[in-house]
mmCIF file with all atom_site columns, C-alpha atoms in Angstrom:
data_model
loop_
_atom_site.group_PDB
_atom_site.id
_atom_site.type_symbol
_atom_site.label_atom_id
_atom_site.label_alt_id
_atom_site.label_comp_id
_atom_site.label_asym_id
_atom_site.label_entity_id
_atom_site.label_seq_id
_atom_site.pdbx_PDB_ins_code
_atom_site.Cartn_x
_atom_site.Cartn_y
_atom_site.Cartn_z
_atom_site.occupancy
_atom_site.B_iso_or_equiv
_atom_site.pdbx_formal_charge
_atom_site.auth_seq_id
_atom_site.auth_comp_id
_atom_site.auth_asym_id
_atom_site.auth_atom_id
_atom_site.pdbx_PDB_model_num
ATOM 1   C CA . ALA A 1 1   ? 34.883  -4.787  16.172  1.00 0.00 ? 1   ALA A CA 1
ATOM 2   C CA . PRO A 1 2   ? 34.120  -3.343  12.743  1.00 0.00 ? 2   PRO A CA 1
ATOM 3   C CA . VAL A 1 3   ? 31.109  -1.048  12.452  1.00 0.00 ? 3   VAL A CA 1
ATOM 4   C CA . ILE A 1 4   ? 28.379  -2.559  10.286  1.00 0.00 ? 4   ILE A CA 1
ATOM 5   C CA . GLN A 1 5   ? 26.894  -0.082  7.815   1.00 0.00 ? 5   GLN A CA 1
ATOM 6   C CA . SER A 1 6   ? 23.239  -1.033  7.673   1.00 0.00 ? 6   SER A CA 1
ATOM 7   C CA . LYS A 1 7   ? 20.750  0.157   5.079   1.00 0.00 ? 7   LYS A CA 1
ATOM 8   C CA . PHE A 1 8   ? 17.814  -0.266  7.480   1.00 0.00 ? 8   PHE A CA 1
ATOM 9   C CA . ARG A 1 9   ? 17.491  0.626   11.156  1.00 0.00 ? 9   ARG A CA 1
ATOM 10  C CA . VAL A 1 10  ? 15.775  -0.999  14.116  1.00 0.00 ? 10  VAL A CA 1
ATOM 11  C CA . GLY A 1 11  ? 12.107  0.028   14.227  1.00 0.00 ? 11  GLY A CA 1
ATOM 12  C CA . GLU A 1 12  ? 11.936  0.855   10.510  1.00 0.00 ? 12  GLU A CA 1
ATOM 13  C CA . GLU A 1 13  ? 8.896   -0.420  8.629   1.00 0.00 ? 13  GLU A CA 1
ATOM 14  C CA . VAL A 1 14  ? 10.012  -2.472  5.605   1.00 0.00 ? 14  VAL A CA 1
ATOM 15  C CA . GLU A 1 15  ? 8.859   -5.143  3.192   1.00 0.00 ? 15  GLU A CA 1
ATOM 16  C CA . ALA A 1 16  ? 10.759  -8.392  3.580   1.00 0.00 ? 16  ALA A CA 1
ATOM 17  C CA . LYS A 1 17  ? 10.608  -11.480 1.411   1.00 0.00 ? 17  LYS A CA 1
ATOM 18  C CA . HIS A 1 18  ? 9.082   -14.384 3.310   1.00 0.00 ? 18  HIS A CA 1
ATOM 19  C CA . GLN A 1 19  ? 11.347  -17.406 2.904   1.00 0.00 ? 19  GLN A CA 1
ATOM 20  C CA . GLY A 1 20  ? 8.482   -19.880 2.543   1.00 0.00 ? 20  GLY A CA 1
ATOM 21  C CA . THR A 1 21  ? 6.362   -18.027 -0.028  1.00 0.00 ? 21  THR A CA 1
ATOM 22  C CA . GLY A 1 22  ? 8.840   -15.723 -1.759  1.00 0.00 ? 22  GLY A CA 1
ATOM 23  C CA . LYS A 1 23  ? 6.285   -12.901 -1.351  1.00 0.00 ? 23  LYS A CA 1
ATOM 24  C CA . PHE A 1 24  ? 7.057   -9.588  0.309   1.00 0.00 ? 24  PHE A CA 1
ATOM 25  C CA . PHE A 1 25  ? 5.240   -8.783  3.545   1.00 0.00 ? 25  PHE A CA 1
ATOM 26  C CA . VAL A 1 26  ? 5.307   -5.674  5.725   1.00 0.00 ? 26  VAL A CA 1
ATOM 27  C CA . GLY A 1 27  ? 7.143   -5.843  9.020   1.00 0.00 ? 27  GLY A CA 1
ATOM 28  C CA . LYS A 1 28  ? 9.566   -3.996  11.246  1.00 0.00 ? 28  LYS A CA 1
ATOM 29  C CA . VAL A 1 29  ? 13.291  -4.425  11.690  1.00 0.00 ? 29  VAL A CA 1
ATOM 30  C CA . THR A 1 30  ? 13.841  -5.700  15.236  1.00 0.00 ? 30  THR A CA 1
ATOM 31  C CA . ALA A 1 31  ? 17.635  -6.153  15.032  1.00 0.00 ? 31  ALA A CA 1
ATOM 32  C CA . VAL A 1 32  ? 20.637  -5.514  12.817  1.00 0.00 ? 32  VAL A CA 1
ATOM 33  C CA . ASN A 1 33  ? 22.890  -8.540  13.197  1.00 0.00 ? 33  ASN A CA 1
ATOM 34  C CA . PRO A 1 34  ? 26.735  -8.488  13.237  1.00 0.00 ? 34  PRO A CA 1
ATOM 35  C CA . ASP A 1 35  ? 26.821  -10.311 9.878   1.00 0.00 ? 35  ASP A CA 1
ATOM 36  C CA . GLY A 1 36  ? 24.734  -7.520  8.272   1.00 0.00 ? 36  GLY A CA 1
ATOM 37  C CA . SER A 1 37  ? 21.499  -9.518  8.199   1.00 0.00 ? 37  SER A CA 1
ATOM 38  C CA . TYR A 1 38  ? 18.303  -8.382  9.885   1.00 0.00 ? 38  TYR A CA 1
ATOM 39  C CA . ASN A 1 39  ? 15.665  -9.772  12.200  1.00 0.00 ? 39  ASN A CA 1
ATOM 40  C CA . ILE A 1 40  ? 12.128  -8.919  11.089  1.00 0.00 ? 40  ILE A CA 1
ATOM 41  C CA . LYS A 1 41  ? 8.807   -9.081  12.914  1.00 0.00 ? 41  LYS A CA 1
ATOM 42  C CA . TYR A 1 42  ? 6.026   -9.230  10.337  1.00 0.00 ? 42  TYR A CA 1
ATOM 43  C CA . ASP A 1 43  ? 2.707   -7.451  10.888  1.00 0.00 ? 43  ASP A CA 1
ATOM 44  C CA . ASP A 1 44  ? 0.998   -10.826 11.377  1.00 0.00 ? 44  ASP A CA 1
ATOM 45  C CA . GLY A 1 45  ? 3.310   -11.531 14.345  1.00 0.00 ? 45  GLY A CA 1
ATOM 46  C CA . GLU A 1 46  ? 5.591   -14.011 12.562  1.00 0.00 ? 46  GLU A CA 1
ATOM 47  C CA . LYS A 1 47  ? 9.330   -13.444 13.037  1.00 0.00 ? 47  LYS A CA 1
ATOM 48  C CA . ALA A 1 48  ? 12.292  -14.100 10.771  1.00 0.00 ? 48  ALA A CA 1
ATOM 49  C CA . ASN A 1 49  ? 15.929  -13.957 11.836  1.00 0.00 ? 49  ASN A CA 1
ATOM 50  C CA . GLY A 1 50  ? 18.978  -13.519 9.629   1.00 0.00 ? 50  GLY A CA 1
ATOM 51  C CA . VAL A 1 51  ? 17.133  -11.998 6.670   1.00 0.00 ? 51  VAL A CA 1
ATOM 52  C CA . ASP A 1 52  ? 19.582  -10.918 3.972   1.00 0.00 ? 52  ASP A CA 1
ATOM 53  C CA . GLU A 1 53  ? 19.536  -7.231  3.030   1.00 0.00 ? 53  GLU A CA 1
ATOM 54  C CA . ALA A 1 54  ? 18.765  -8.187  -0.601  1.00 0.00 ? 54  ALA A CA 1
ATOM 55  C CA . SER A 1 55  ? 15.449  -9.670  0.616   1.00 0.00 ? 55  SER A CA 1
ATOM 56  C CA . ILE A 1 56  ? 14.345  -6.395  2.218   1.00 0.00 ? 56  ILE A CA 1
ATOM 57  C CA . ARG A 1 57  ? 13.092  -3.225  0.603   1.00 0.00 ? 57  ARG A CA 1
ATOM 58  C CA . ALA A 1 58  ? 12.132  0.178   1.913   1.00 0.00 ? 58  ALA A CA 1
ATOM 59  C CA . VAL A 1 59  ? 8.485   1.147   2.190   1.00 0.00 ? 59  VAL A CA 1
ATOM 60  C CA . ASP A 1 60  ? 7.323   4.465   0.754   1.00 0.00 ? 60  ASP A CA 1
ATOM 61  C CA . LEU A 1 61  ? 5.289   6.188   3.458   1.00 0.00 ? 61  LEU A CA 1
ATOM 62  C CA . SER A 1 62  ? 4.698   9.518   1.682   1.00 0.00 ? 62  SER A CA 1
ATOM 63  C CA . PRO A 1 63  ? 1.092   10.774  1.860   1.00 0.00 ? 63  PRO A CA 1
ATOM 64  C CA . LEU A 1 64  ? -1.323  9.967   -0.974  1.00 0.00 ? 64  LEU A CA 1
ATOM 65  C CA . ALA A 1 65  ? -4.238  11.862  -2.491  1.00 0.00 ? 65  ALA A CA 1
ATOM 66  C CA . VAL A 1 66  ? -7.624  10.698  -3.747  1.00 0.00 ? 66  VAL A CA 1
ATOM 67  C CA . GLY A 1 67  ? -7.358  9.439   -7.327  1.00 0.00 ? 67  GLY A CA 1
ATOM 68  C CA . VAL A 1 68  ? -3.758  8.219   -7.135  1.00 0.00 ? 68  VAL A CA 1
ATOM 69  C CA . ILE A 1 69  ? -3.314  4.968   -9.093  1.00 0.00 ? 69  ILE A CA 1
ATOM 70  C CA . VAL A 1 70  ? -1.888  2.279   -6.801  1.00 0.00 ? 70  VAL A CA 1
ATOM 71  C CA . GLU A 1 71  ? -1.391  -1.393  -6.099  1.00 0.00 ? 71  GLU A CA 1
ATOM 72  C CA . ALA A 1 72  ? -2.519  -2.430  -2.637  1.00 0.00 ? 72  ALA A CA 1
ATOM 73  C CA . ASN A 1 73  ? -1.775  -5.503  -0.550  1.00 0.00 ? 73  ASN A CA 1
ATOM 74  C CA . PHE A 1 74  ? -5.280  -6.975  -0.394  1.00 0.00 ? 74  PHE A CA 1
ATOM 75  C CA . HIS A 1 75  ? -6.125  -7.692  3.275   1.00 0.00 ? 75  HIS A CA 1
ATOM 76  C CA . GLY A 1 76  ? -2.381  -8.046  4.032   1.00 0.00 ? 76  GLY A CA 1
ATOM 77  C CA . SER A 1 77  ? -2.248  -11.267 1.996   1.00 0.00 ? 77  SER A CA 1
ATOM 78  C CA . GLY A 1 78  ? 0.953   -10.382 0.154   1.00 0.00 ? 78  GLY A CA 1
ATOM 79  C CA . ASN A 1 79  ? -1.036  -10.197 -3.087  1.00 0.00 ? 79  ASN A CA 1
ATOM 80  C CA . PHE A 1 80  ? -1.019  -6.717  -4.622  1.00 0.00 ? 80  PHE A CA 1
ATOM 81  C CA . PHE A 1 81  ? -3.855  -5.659  -6.909  1.00 0.00 ? 81  PHE A CA 1
ATOM 82  C CA . PRO A 1 82  ? -4.337  -2.483  -8.982  1.00 0.00 ? 82  PRO A CA 1
ATOM 83  C CA . GLY A 1 83  ? -6.757  0.194   -7.910  1.00 0.00 ? 83  GLY A CA 1
ATOM 84  C CA . LYS A 1 84  ? -6.962  3.795   -6.810  1.00 0.00 ? 84  LYS A CA 1
ATOM 85  C CA . VAL A 1 85  ? -7.162  5.783   -3.599  1.00 0.00 ? 85  VAL A CA 1
ATOM 86  C CA . ASN A 1 86  ? -10.853 6.433   -3.003  1.00 0.00 ? 86  ASN A CA 1
ATOM 87  C CA . LYS A 1 87  ? -10.591 8.221   0.366   1.00 0.00 ? 87  LYS A CA 1
ATOM 88  C CA . VAL A 1 88  ? -7.919  9.566   2.692   1.00 0.00 ? 88  VAL A CA 1
ATOM 89  C CA . ARG A 1 89  ? -8.818  8.852   6.317   1.00 0.00 ? 89  ARG A CA 1
ATOM 90  C CA . PRO A 1 90  ? -7.943  11.174  9.229   1.00 0.00 ? 90  PRO A CA 1
ATOM 91  C CA . ASP A 1 91  ? -5.894  8.365   10.862  1.00 0.00 ? 91  ASP A CA 1
ATOM 92  C CA . GLY A 1 92  ? -3.516  8.235   7.861   1.00 0.00 ? 92  GLY A CA 1
ATOM 93  C CA . LYS A 1 93  ? -5.049  5.107   6.352   1.00 0.00 ? 93  LYS A CA 1
ATOM 94  C CA . TYR A 1 94  ? -6.694  4.870   2.940   1.00 0.00 ? 94  TYR A CA 1
ATOM 95  C CA . ASP A 1 95  ? -9.794  3.419   1.329   1.00 0.00 ? 95  ASP A CA 1
ATOM 96  C CA . ILE A 1 96  ? -8.891  1.634   -1.896  1.00 0.00 ? 96  ILE A CA 1
ATOM 97  C CA . LEU A 1 97  ? -11.222 0.892   -4.812  1.00 0.00 ? 97  LEU A CA 1
ATOM 98  C CA . PHE A 1 98  ? -9.708  -1.978  -6.776  1.00 0.00 ? 98  PHE A CA 1
ATOM 99  C CA . ASP A 1 99  ? -9.972  -2.214  -10.561 1.00 0.00 ? 99  ASP A CA 1
ATOM 100 C CA . ASP A 1 100 ? -12.008 -5.441  -10.249 1.00 0.00 ? 100 ASP A CA 1
ATOM 101 C CA . GLY A 1 101 ? -14.677 -3.634  -8.197  1.00 0.00 ? 101 GLY A CA 1
ATOM 102 C CA . ASP A 1 102 ? -13.567 -4.887  -4.763  1.00 0.00 ? 102 ASP A CA 1
ATOM 103 C CA . ALA A 1 103 ? -12.891 -2.284  -2.100  1.00 0.00 ? 103 ALA A CA 1
ATOM 104 C CA . GLU A 1 104 ? -10.923 -2.249  1.122   1.00 0.00 ? 104 GLU A CA 1
ATOM 105 C CA . ASP A 1 105 ? -11.217 0.446   3.774   1.00 0.00 ? 105 ASP A CA 1
ATOM 106 C CA . GLY A 1 106 ? -8.540  1.540   6.244   1.00 0.00 ? 106 GLY A CA 1
ATOM 107 C CA . VAL A 1 107 ? -5.484  0.258   4.378   1.00 0.00 ? 107 VAL A CA 1
ATOM 108 C CA . LYS A 1 108 ? -2.120  1.104   5.981   1.00 0.00 ? 108 LYS A CA 1
ATOM 109 C CA . ARG A 1 109 ? 0.134   3.282   3.810   1.00 0.00 ? 109 ARG A CA 1
ATOM 110 C CA . SER A 1 110 ? 2.858   0.627   3.993   1.00 0.00 ? 110 SER A CA 1
ATOM 111 C CA . TYR A 1 111 ? 0.491   -1.782  2.193   1.00 0.00 ? 111 TYR A CA 1
ATOM 112 C CA . ILE A 1 112 ? 0.182   0.545   -0.823  1.00 0.00 ? 112 ILE A CA 1
ATOM 113 C CA . ARG A 1 113 ? 2.553   1.045   -3.771  1.00 0.00 ? 113 ARG A CA 1
ATOM 114 C CA . VAL A 1 114 ? 2.134   4.055   -6.053  1.00 0.00 ? 114 VAL A CA 1
ATOM 115 C CA . ILE A 1 115 ? 1.801   3.228   -9.753  1.00 0.00 ? 115 ILE A CA 1
ATOM 116 C CA . ASP A 1 116 ? 0.890   6.704   -11.055 1.00 0.00 ? 116 ASP A CA 1
ATOM 117 C CA . ALA A 1 117 ? 0.888   9.685   -8.725  1.00 0.00 ? 117 ALA A CA 1
ATOM 118 C CA . ALA A 1 118 ? -0.668  12.038  -11.302 1.00 0.00 ? 118 ALA A CA 1
ATOM 119 C CA . PRO A 1 119 ? -4.364  12.611  -10.704 1.00 0.00 ? 119 PRO A CA 1
ATOM 120 C CA . PRO A 1 120 ? -6.617  11.402  -13.517 1.00 0.00 ? 120 PRO A CA 1
ATOM 121 C CA . SER A 1 121 ? -6.566  13.785  -16.456 1.00 0.00 ? 121 SER A CA 1
ATOM 122 C CA . SER A 1 122 ? -9.664  15.774  -17.319 1.00 0.00 ? 122 SER A CA 1
ATOM 123 C CA . ALA A 1 123 ? -9.308  14.422  -20.863 1.00 0.00 ? 123 ALA A CA 1
ATOM 124 C CA . SER A 1 124 ? -10.738 11.070  -19.791 1.00 0.00 ? 124 SER A CA 1
ATOM 125 C CA . PRO A 1 125 ? -14.387 10.640  -20.833 1.00 0.00 ? 125 PRO A CA 1
ATOM 126 C CA . ALA A 1 126 ? -15.509 9.888   -17.271 1.00 0.00 ? 126 ALA A CA 1
ATOM 127 C CA . ALA A 1 127 ? -14.200 13.256  -16.110 1.00 0.00 ? 127 ALA A CA 1
ATOM 128 C CA . GLN A 1 128 ? -16.047 15.286  -18.771 1.00 0.00 ? 128 GLN A CA 1
ATOM 129 C CA . PRO A 1 129 ? -18.929 17.374  -17.466 1.00 0.00 ? 129 PRO A CA 1
ATOM 130 C CA . SER A 1 130 ? -22.320 16.019  -18.484 1.00 0.00 ? 130 SER A CA 1
ATOM 131 C CA . GLY A 1 131 ? -23.768 19.446  -19.222 1.00 0.00 ? 131 GLY A CA 1
ATOM 132 C CA . LEU A 1 132 ? -26.471 18.858  -16.615 1.00 0.00 ? 132 LEU A CA 1
ATOM 133 C CA . SER A 1 133 ? -26.903 20.846  -13.439 1.00 0.00 ? 133 SER A CA 1
ATOM 134 C CA . ASP A 1 134 ? -26.734 18.938  -10.143 1.00 0.00 ? 134 ASP A CA 1
ATOM 135 C CA . ALA A 1 135 ? -30.544 19.214  -9.850  1.00 0.00 ? 135 ALA A CA 1
ATOM 136 C CA . GLN A 1 136 ? -31.050 17.866  -13.388 1.00 0.00 ? 136 GLN A CA 1
ATOM 137 C CA . ARG A 1 137 ? -28.609 15.001  -12.751 1.00 0.00 ? 137 ARG A CA 1
ATOM 138 C CA . ASP A 1 138 ? -30.484 14.143  -9.513  1.00 0.00 ? 138 ASP A CA 1
ATOM 139 C CA . GLN A 1 139 ? -33.777 14.040  -11.469 1.00 0.00 ? 139 GLN A CA 1
ATOM 140 C CA . VAL A 1 140 ? -32.246 11.715  -14.055 1.00 0.00 ? 140 VAL A CA 1
ATOM 141 C CA . MET A 1 141 ? -30.847 9.437   -11.335 1.00 0.00 ? 141 MET A CA 1
ATOM 142 C CA . GLN A 1 142 ? -34.296 9.264   -9.646  1.00 0.00 ? 142 GLN A CA 1
ATOM 143 C CA . ILE A 1 143 ? -35.732 7.899   -12.879 1.00 0.00 ? 143 ILE A CA 1
ATOM 144 C CA . PHE A 1 144 ? -33.332 4.965   -12.690 1.00 0.00 ? 144 PHE A CA 1
#
């Protein structure tokens, strides 16, 4: 029998296009089939057999830092929204602050896509020092 050269391996975390919705969802490869297709078990427990390699993409699992600009899969819905990493958790998950003001804590790395890995530049107005000491800033904040 010919040896199938597979791009993905059993147990690998991937994003696979769901046939019904056309959206990509995170799952794991459970089998590499003789025809070169894959069986996938999605994180929600759903399974798909015979998924074409073109409908699967690798997941970047490299560590992230606070401030990295990302898109995150909001509550695993398959809908990615822009935001930034707000906190790196000890368990390897991330807290995301979305651009629309929503937040989600404990997001799996496989649910996050990097948009801009460079930390925010100090040239942005928000990053400029106010000229106040911490004590002065605390006094101002108490007024409000």
